[in-house]
Short mmCIF file of C-alpha atoms (C1' of nucleotides) in Angstrom, two decimals:
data_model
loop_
_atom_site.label_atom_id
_atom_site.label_comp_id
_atom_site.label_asym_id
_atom_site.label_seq_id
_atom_site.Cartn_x
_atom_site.Cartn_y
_atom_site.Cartn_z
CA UNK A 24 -26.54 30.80 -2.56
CA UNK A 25 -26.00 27.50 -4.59
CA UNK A 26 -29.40 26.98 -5.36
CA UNK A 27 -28.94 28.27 -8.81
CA UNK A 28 -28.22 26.60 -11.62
CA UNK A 29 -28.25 23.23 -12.88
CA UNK A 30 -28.80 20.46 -10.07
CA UNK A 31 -26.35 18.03 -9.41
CA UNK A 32 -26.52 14.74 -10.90
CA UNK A 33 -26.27 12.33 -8.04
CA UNK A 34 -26.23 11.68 -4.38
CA UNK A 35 -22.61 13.58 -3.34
CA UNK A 36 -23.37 10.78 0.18
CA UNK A 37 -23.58 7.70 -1.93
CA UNK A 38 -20.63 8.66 -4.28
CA UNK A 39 -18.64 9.34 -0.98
CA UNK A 40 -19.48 6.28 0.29
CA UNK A 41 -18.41 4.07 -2.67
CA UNK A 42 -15.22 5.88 -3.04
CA UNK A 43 -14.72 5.41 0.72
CA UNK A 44 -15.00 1.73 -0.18
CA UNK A 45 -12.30 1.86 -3.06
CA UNK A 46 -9.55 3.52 -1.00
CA UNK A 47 -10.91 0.67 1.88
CA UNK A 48 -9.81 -1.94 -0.63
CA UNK A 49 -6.78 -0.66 -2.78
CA UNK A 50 -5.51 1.83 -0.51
CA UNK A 51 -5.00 5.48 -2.01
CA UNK A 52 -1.88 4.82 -4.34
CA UNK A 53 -3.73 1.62 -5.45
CA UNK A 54 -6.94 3.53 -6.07
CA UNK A 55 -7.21 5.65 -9.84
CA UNK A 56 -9.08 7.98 -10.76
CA UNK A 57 -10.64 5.70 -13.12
CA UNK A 58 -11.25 3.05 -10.64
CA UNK A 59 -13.09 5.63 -8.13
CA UNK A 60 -15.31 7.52 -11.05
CA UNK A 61 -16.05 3.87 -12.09
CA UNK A 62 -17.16 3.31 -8.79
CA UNK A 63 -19.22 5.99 -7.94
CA UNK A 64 -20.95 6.42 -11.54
CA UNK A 65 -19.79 9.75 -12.34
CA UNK A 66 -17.04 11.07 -14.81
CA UNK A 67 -14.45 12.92 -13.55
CA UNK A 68 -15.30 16.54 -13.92
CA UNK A 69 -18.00 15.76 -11.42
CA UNK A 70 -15.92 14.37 -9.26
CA UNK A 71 -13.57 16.96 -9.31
CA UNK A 72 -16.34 19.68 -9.04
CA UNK A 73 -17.42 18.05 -6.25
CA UNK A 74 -14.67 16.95 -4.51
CA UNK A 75 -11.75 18.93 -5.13
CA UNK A 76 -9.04 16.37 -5.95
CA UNK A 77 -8.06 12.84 -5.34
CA UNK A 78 -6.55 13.34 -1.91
CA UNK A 79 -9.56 15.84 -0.88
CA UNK A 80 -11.56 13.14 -1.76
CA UNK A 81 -9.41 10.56 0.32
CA UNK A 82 -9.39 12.51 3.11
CA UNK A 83 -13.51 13.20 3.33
CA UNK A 84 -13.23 9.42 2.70
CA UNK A 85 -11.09 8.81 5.88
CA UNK A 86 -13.47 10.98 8.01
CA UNK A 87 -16.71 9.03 6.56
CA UNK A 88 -14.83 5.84 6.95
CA UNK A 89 -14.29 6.95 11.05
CA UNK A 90 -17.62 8.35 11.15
CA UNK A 91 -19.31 5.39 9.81
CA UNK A 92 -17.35 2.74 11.52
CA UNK A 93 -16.26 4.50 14.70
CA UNK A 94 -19.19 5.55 17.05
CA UNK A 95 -20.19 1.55 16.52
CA UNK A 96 -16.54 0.18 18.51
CA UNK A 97 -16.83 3.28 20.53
CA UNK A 98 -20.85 2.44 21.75
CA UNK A 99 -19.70 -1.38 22.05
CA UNK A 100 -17.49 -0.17 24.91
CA UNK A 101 -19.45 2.42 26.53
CA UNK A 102 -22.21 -0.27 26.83
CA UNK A 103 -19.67 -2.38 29.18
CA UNK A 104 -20.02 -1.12 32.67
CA UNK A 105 -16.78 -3.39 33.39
CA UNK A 106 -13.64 -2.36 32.19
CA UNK A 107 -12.36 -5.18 30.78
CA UNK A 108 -15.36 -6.12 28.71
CA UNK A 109 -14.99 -3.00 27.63
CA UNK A 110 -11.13 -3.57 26.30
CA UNK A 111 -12.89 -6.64 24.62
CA UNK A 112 -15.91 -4.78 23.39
CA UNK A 113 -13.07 -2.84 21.35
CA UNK A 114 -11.65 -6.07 19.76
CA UNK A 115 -14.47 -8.30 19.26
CA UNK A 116 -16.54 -4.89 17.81
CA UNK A 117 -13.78 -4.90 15.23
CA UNK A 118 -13.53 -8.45 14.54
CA UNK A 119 -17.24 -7.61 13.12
CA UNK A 120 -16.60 -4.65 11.54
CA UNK A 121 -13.54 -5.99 9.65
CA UNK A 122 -15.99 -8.65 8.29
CA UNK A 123 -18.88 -6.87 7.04
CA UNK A 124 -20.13 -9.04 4.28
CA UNK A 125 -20.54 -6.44 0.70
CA UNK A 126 -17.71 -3.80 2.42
CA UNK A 127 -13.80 -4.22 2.08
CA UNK A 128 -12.07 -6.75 4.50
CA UNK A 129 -9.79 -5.18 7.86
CA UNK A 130 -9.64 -1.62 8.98
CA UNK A 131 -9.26 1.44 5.96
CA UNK A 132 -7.17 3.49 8.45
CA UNK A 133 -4.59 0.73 9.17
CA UNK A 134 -4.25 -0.77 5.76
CA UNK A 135 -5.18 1.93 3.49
CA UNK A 136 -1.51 4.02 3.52
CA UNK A 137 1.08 2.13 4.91
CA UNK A 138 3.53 2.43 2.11
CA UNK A 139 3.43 6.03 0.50
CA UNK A 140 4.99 6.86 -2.77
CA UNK A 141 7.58 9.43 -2.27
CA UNK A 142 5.37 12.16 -3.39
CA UNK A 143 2.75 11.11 -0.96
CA UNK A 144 4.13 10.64 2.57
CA UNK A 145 2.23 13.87 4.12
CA UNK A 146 -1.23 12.16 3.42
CA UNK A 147 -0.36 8.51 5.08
CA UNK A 148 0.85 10.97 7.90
CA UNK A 149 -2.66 11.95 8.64
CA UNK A 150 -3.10 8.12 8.96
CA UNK A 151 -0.43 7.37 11.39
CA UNK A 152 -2.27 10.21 13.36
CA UNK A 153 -5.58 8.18 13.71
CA UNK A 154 -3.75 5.16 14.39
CA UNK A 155 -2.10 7.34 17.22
CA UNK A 156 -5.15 8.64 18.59
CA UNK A 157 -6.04 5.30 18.78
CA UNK A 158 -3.83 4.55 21.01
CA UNK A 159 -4.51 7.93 22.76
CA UNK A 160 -8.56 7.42 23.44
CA UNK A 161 -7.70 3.16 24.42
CA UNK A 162 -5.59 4.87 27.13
CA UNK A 163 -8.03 7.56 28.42
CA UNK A 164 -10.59 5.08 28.85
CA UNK A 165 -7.49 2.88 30.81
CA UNK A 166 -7.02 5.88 33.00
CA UNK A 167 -10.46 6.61 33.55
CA UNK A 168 -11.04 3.11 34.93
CA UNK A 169 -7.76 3.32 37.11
CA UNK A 170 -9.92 7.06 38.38
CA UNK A 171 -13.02 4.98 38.97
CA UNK A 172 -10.73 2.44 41.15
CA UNK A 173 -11.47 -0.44 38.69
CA UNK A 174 -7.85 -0.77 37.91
CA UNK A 175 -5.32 -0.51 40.03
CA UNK A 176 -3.14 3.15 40.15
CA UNK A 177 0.48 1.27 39.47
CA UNK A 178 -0.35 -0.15 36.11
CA UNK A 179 0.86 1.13 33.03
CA UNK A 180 -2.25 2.11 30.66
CA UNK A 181 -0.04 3.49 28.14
CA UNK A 182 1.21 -0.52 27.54
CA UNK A 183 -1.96 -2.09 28.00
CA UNK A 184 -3.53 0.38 25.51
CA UNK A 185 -0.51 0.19 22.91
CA UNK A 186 -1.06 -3.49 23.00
CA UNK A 187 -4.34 -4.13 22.46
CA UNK A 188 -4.41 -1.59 19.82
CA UNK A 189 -1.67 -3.09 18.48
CA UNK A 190 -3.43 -6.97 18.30
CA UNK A 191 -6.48 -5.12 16.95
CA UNK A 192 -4.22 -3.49 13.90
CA UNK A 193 -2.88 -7.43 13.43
CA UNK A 194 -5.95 -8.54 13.26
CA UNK A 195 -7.20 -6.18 10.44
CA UNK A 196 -4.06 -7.48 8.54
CA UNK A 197 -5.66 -11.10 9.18
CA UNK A 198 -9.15 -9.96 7.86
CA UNK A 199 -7.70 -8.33 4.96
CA UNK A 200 -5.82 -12.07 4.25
CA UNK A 201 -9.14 -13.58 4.75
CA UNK A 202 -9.33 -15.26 8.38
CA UNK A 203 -13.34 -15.31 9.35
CA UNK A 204 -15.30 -13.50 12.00
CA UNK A 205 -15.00 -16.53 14.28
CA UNK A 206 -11.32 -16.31 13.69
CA UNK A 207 -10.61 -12.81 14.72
CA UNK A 208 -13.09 -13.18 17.54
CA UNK A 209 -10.67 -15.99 18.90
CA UNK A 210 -7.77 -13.59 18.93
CA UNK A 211 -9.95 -10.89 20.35
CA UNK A 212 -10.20 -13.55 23.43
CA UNK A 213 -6.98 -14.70 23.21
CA UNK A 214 -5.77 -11.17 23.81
CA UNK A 215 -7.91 -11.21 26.55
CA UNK A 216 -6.44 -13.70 28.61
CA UNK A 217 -2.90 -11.47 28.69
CA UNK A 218 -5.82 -9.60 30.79
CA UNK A 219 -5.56 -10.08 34.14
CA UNK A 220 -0.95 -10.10 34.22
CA UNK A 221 -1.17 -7.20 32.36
CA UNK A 222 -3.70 -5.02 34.91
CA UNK A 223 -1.09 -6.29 37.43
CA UNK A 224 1.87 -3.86 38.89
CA UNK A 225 4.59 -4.00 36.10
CA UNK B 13 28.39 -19.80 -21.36
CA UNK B 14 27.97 -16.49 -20.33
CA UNK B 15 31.83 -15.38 -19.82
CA UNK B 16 32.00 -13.32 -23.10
CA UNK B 17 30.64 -9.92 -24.14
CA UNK B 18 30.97 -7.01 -21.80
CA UNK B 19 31.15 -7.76 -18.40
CA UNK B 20 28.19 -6.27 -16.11
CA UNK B 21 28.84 -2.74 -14.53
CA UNK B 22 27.42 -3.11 -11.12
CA UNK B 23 27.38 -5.71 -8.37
CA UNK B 24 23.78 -7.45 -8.76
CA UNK B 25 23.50 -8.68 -4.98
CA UNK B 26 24.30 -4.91 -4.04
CA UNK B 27 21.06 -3.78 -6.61
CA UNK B 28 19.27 -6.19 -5.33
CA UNK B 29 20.08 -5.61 -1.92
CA UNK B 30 18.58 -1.50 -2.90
CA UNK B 31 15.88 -2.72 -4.84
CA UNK B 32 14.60 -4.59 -1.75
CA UNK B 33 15.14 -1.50 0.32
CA UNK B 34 12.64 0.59 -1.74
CA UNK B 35 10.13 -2.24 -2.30
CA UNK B 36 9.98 -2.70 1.41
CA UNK B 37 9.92 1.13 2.65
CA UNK B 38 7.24 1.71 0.10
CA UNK B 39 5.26 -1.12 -1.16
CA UNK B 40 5.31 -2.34 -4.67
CA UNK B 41 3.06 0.34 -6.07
CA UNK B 42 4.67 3.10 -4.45
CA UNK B 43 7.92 2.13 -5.90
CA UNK B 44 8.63 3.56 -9.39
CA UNK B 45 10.97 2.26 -12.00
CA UNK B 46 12.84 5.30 -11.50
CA UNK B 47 12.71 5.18 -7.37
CA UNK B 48 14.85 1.74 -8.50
CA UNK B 49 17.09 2.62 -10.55
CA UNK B 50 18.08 5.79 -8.89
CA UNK B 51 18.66 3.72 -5.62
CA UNK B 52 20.04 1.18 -7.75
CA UNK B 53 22.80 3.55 -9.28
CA UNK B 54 21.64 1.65 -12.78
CA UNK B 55 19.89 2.73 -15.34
CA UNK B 56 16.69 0.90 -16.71
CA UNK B 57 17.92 -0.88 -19.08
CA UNK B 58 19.90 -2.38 -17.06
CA UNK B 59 17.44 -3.39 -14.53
CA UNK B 60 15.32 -5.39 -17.28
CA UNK B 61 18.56 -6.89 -18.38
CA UNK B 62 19.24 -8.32 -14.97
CA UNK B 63 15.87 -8.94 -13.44
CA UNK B 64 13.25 -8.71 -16.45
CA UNK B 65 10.25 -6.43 -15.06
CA UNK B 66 9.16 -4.82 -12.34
CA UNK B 67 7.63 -7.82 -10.38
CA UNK B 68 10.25 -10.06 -10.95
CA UNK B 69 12.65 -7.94 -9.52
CA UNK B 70 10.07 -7.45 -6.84
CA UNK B 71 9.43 -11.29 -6.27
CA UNK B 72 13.34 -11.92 -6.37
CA UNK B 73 13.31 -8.91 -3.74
CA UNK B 74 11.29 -10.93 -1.20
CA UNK B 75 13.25 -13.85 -1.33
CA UNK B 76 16.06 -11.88 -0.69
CA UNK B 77 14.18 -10.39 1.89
CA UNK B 78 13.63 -13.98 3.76
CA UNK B 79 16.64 -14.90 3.14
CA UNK B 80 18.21 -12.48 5.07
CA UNK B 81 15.81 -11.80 8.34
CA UNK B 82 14.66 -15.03 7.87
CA UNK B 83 16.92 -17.34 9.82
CA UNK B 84 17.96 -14.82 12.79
CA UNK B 85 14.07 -15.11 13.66
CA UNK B 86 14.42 -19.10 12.81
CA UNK B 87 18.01 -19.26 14.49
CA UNK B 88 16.46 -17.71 18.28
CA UNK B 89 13.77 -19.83 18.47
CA UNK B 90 16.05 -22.73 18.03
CA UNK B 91 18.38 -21.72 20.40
CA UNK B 92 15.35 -21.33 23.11
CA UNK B 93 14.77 -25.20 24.31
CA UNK B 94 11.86 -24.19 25.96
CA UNK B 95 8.79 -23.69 23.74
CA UNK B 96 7.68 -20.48 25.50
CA UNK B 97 10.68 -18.94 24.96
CA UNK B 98 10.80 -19.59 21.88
CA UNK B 99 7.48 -18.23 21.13
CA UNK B 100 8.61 -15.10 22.88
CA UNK B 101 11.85 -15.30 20.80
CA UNK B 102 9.95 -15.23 17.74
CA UNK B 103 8.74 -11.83 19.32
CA UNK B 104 11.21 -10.03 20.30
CA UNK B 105 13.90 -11.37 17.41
CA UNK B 106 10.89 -9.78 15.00
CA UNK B 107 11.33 -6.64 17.18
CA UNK B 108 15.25 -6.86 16.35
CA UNK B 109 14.17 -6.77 13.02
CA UNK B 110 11.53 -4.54 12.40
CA UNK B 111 13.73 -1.42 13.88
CA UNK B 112 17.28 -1.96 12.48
CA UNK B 113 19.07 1.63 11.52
CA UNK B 114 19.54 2.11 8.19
CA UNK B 115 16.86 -0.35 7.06
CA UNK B 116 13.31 0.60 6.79
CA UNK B 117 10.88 -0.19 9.27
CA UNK B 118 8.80 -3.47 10.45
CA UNK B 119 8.31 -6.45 8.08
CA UNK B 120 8.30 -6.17 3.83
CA UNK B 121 6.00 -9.49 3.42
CA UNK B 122 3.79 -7.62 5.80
CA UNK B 123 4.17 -4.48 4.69
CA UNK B 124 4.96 -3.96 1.13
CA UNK B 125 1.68 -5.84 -0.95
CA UNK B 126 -1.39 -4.74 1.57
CA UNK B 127 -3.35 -2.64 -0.53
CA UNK B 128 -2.67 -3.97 -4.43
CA UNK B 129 -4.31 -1.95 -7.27
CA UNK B 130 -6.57 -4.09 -10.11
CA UNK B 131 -3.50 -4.97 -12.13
CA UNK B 132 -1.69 -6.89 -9.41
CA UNK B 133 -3.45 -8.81 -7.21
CA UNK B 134 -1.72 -11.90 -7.80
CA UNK B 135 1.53 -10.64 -6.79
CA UNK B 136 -0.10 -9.71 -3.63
CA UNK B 137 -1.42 -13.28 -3.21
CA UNK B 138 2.18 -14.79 -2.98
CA UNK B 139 2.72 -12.27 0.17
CA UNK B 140 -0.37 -13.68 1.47
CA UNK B 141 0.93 -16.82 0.93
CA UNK B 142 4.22 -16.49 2.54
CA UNK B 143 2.13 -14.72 5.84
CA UNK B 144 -0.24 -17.61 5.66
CA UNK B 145 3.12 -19.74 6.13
CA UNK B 146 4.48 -18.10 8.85
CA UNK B 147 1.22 -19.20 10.80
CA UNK B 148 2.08 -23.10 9.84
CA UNK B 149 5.36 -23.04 10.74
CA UNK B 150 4.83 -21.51 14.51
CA UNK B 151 2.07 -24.00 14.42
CA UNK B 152 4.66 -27.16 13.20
CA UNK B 153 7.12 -25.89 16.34
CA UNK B 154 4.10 -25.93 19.00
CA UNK B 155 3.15 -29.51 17.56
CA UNK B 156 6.34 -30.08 18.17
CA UNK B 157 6.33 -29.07 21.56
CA UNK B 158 3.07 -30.94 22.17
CA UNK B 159 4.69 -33.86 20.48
CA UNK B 160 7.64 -33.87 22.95
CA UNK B 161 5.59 -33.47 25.74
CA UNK B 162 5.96 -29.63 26.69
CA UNK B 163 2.84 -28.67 25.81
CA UNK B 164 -1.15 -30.43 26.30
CA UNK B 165 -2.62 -32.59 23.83
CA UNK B 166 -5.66 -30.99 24.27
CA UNK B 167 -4.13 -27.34 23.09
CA UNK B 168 -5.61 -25.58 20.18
CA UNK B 169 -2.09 -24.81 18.15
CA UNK B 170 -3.81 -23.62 15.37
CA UNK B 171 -5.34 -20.70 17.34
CA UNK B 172 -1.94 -20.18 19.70
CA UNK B 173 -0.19 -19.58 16.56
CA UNK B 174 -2.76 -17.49 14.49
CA UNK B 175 -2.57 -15.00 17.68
CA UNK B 176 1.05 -14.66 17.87
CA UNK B 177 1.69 -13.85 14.41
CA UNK B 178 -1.48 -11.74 14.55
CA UNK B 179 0.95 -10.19 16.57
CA UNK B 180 3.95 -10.17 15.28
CA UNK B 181 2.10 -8.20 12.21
CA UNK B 182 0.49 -5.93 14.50
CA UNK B 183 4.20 -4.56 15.70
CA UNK B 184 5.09 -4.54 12.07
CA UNK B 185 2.09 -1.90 12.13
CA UNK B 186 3.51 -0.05 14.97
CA UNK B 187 7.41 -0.53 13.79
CA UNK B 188 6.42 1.42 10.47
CA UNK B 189 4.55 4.23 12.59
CA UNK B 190 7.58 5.09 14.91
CA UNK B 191 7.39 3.01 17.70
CA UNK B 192 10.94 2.31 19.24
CA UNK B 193 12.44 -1.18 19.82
CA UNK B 194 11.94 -0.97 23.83
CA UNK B 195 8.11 -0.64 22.93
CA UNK B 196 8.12 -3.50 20.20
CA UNK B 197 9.81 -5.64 23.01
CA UNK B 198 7.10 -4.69 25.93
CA UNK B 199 4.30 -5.78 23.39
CA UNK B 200 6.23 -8.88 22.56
CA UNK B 201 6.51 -9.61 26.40
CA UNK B 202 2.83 -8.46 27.18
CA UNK B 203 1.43 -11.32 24.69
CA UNK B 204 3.67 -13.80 26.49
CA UNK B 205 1.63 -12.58 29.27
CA UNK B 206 -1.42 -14.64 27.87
CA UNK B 207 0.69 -18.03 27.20
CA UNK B 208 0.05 -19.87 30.60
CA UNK B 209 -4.25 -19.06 30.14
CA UNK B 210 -3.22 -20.44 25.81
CA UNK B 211 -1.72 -23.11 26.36
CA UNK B 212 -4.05 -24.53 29.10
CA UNK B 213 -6.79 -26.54 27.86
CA UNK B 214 -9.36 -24.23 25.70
"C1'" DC C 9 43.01 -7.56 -36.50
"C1'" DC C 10 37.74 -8.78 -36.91
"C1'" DT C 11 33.63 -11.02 -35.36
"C1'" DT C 12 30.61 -12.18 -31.79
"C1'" DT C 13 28.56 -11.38 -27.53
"C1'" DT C 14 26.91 -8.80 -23.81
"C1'" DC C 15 26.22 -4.54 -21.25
"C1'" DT C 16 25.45 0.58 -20.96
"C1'" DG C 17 23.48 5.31 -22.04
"C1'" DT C 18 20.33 8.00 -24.55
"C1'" DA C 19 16.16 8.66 -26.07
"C1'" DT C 20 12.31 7.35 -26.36
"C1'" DC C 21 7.67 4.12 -26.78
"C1'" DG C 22 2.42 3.55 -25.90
"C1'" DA C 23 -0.45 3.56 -21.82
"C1'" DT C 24 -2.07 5.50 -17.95
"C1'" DC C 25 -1.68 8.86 -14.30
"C1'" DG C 26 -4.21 13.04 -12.02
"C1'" DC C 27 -6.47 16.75 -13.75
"C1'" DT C 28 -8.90 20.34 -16.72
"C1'" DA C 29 -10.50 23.27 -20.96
"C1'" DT C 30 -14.40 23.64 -23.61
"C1'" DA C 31 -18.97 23.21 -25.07
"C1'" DT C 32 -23.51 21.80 -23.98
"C1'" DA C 33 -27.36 20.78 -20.85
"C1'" DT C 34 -30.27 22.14 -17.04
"C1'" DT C 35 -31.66 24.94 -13.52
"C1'" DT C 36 -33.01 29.81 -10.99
"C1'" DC C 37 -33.58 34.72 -11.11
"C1'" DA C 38 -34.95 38.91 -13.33
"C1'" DT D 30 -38.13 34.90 -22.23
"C1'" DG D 31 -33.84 35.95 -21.77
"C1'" DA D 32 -29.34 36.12 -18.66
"C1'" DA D 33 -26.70 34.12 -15.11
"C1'" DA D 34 -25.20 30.07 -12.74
"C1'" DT D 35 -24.00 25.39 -12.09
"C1'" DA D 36 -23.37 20.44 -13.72
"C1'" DT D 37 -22.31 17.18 -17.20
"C1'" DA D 38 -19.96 14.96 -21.27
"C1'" DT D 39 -16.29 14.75 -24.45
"C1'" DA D 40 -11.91 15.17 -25.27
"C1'" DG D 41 -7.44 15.84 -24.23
"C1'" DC D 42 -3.71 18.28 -21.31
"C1'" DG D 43 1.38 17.55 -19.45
"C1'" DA D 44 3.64 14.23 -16.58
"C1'" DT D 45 4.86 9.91 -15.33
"C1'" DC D 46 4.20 4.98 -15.58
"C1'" DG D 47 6.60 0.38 -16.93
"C1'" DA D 48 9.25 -1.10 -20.55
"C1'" DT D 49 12.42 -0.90 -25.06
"C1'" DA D 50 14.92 0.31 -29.64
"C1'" DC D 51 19.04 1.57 -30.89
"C1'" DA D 52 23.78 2.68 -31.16
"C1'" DG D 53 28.06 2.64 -29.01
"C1'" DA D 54 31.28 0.52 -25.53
"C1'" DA D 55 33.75 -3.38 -23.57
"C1'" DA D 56 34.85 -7.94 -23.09
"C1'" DA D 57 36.20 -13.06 -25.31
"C1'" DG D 58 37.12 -16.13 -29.36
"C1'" DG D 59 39.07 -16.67 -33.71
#
DNA sequence: CCTTTTCTGTATCGATCGCTATATATTTCA
DNA sequence: TGAAATATATAGCGATCGATACAGAAAAGG
């Protein structure tokens, strides 16, 4: 039923994706409209058309941004038969995606809303929630191990998981101030050697 | 040369004091003039009077700002003779911090310049700056420590300090998404979990 | 007293914000 | 070949941004 009329003008995926890559950078207060239409070569009528408003359009951003970047942390640590390489999968995985040569430095859902205008506290919110869920899914995978008897039943995966989450949202503030791949990959292992106290009875 | 004409109205520690407030709960773009001055109890004219534009104020804000939870971090890690402990003071005094009532939550040079639109990237640079000198000075204390003979030669400071102020940022992270103190502290204490593996030779 | 100096309160300034009305261009359906 | 439908381009909406002009108020110096 939209197949009438006159076609659109350019790829709705590509604009997406370079918008995705504004809020990435500036954040959503730090991001105008002028600065995303630039981006994404349209005016703003078509973006609106298309996308609704500027926080529609930051929110499909967020999802693209966890679609695009997720499943690749996520697959790092499925490949890891061993729990712990797994835990390090999910830090070293983001040490690379945080330095993706062309794309903004660090991690769009940590940096990108952090300090909300007054008028805009309910989108950062949605934010906080991925950050949370973070934390949520880190865990699962925690307990799942401690099911499988590769962890011991006494330890306390909601720490472990709130901590390495936690190093892994420092480290996209270091990629964002520009510390290298081999950089963040030396935290990721420095985390790592907390490792073996922390899987430990408390 | 300044003890004639009307005398000011308001107490400029005090606005400056609020002004930091604002600046660190929500950035330096999400603050408005008028978010200022209304926590300010001035009007603007007044604020350009006393502190000349936006980012001055701002830049006089962060001084204030490490002026005043500077030294308690500084102060506990001198009062720990033992370098460890004084890493893990560094920690858990930035915990103190980053969760005091009444004052907005985690760190303002962290916090406050992450995400900085096209027009003010430099000021963001000085934050970058002053997190890029919290990494030298742990750094200077564990030289210190290796100096004095606490610590091996062979240690890679450079790396042992990147990691704990990766940290230290990452609970800023958490302290501005609602985690409590007694959380901030177990992370602090889990990354003192990986000291004995950091400080052994690399 | 009057002049000078500085601060305050009102009332804006031009620029930009997010957003949209309107007219025109380009397509499909009848 | 219209008529209907959708997208684009120009141009500008009201609101807010950071910042100020101006006049009156409050102090010191003469």
């Amino acid at each position: 039923m939209a197949d009438r009329g006159r076609p659109r003008g350019f790829d709705r995926q590509k604009a997406l994706a370079r918008a995705m890559e504004v809020f990435w950078a500036r954040g959503y207060e730090g991001s105008s409209i002028s600065d995303l239409t630039g981006a994404m070569g349209i005016a703003s009528p078509s973006l609106y058309a298309a996308f609704g408003s500027k926080e529609a359009l930051f929110q499909e951003a967020v999802t693209h941004y966890k679609a695009t970047e997720g499943p690749e942390i996520l697959a790092a640590m499925d490949a890891a038969p061993v729990i712990r390489d797994a835990v390090e999968a999910y830090l070293t995985t983001s040490a690379t995606t945080f330095t993706r040569r062309g794309k903004p430095r660090g991690c769009m859902v940590v940096l990108s809303g952090l300090t909300p205008a007054a008028a805009n506290e309910g989108l950062c919110e949605g934010l906080r929630n991925d950050r949370a869920a973070n934390i949520d899914d880190l865990e699962s995978r925690l307990k799942l191990a401690v099911s499988a008897g590769q962890l011991p039943a006494e330890m306390d995966t909601r720490a472990v998981a709130t901590f390495y989450v936690t190093v892994q949202q420092g480290m996209a503030i270091q990629a964002r101030d520009g510390a290298t791949r081999a950089t963040l990959m030396r935290i990721a292992h420095d985390a790592m050697k907390a490792w073996p106290a922390l899987i430990g009875v408390a």
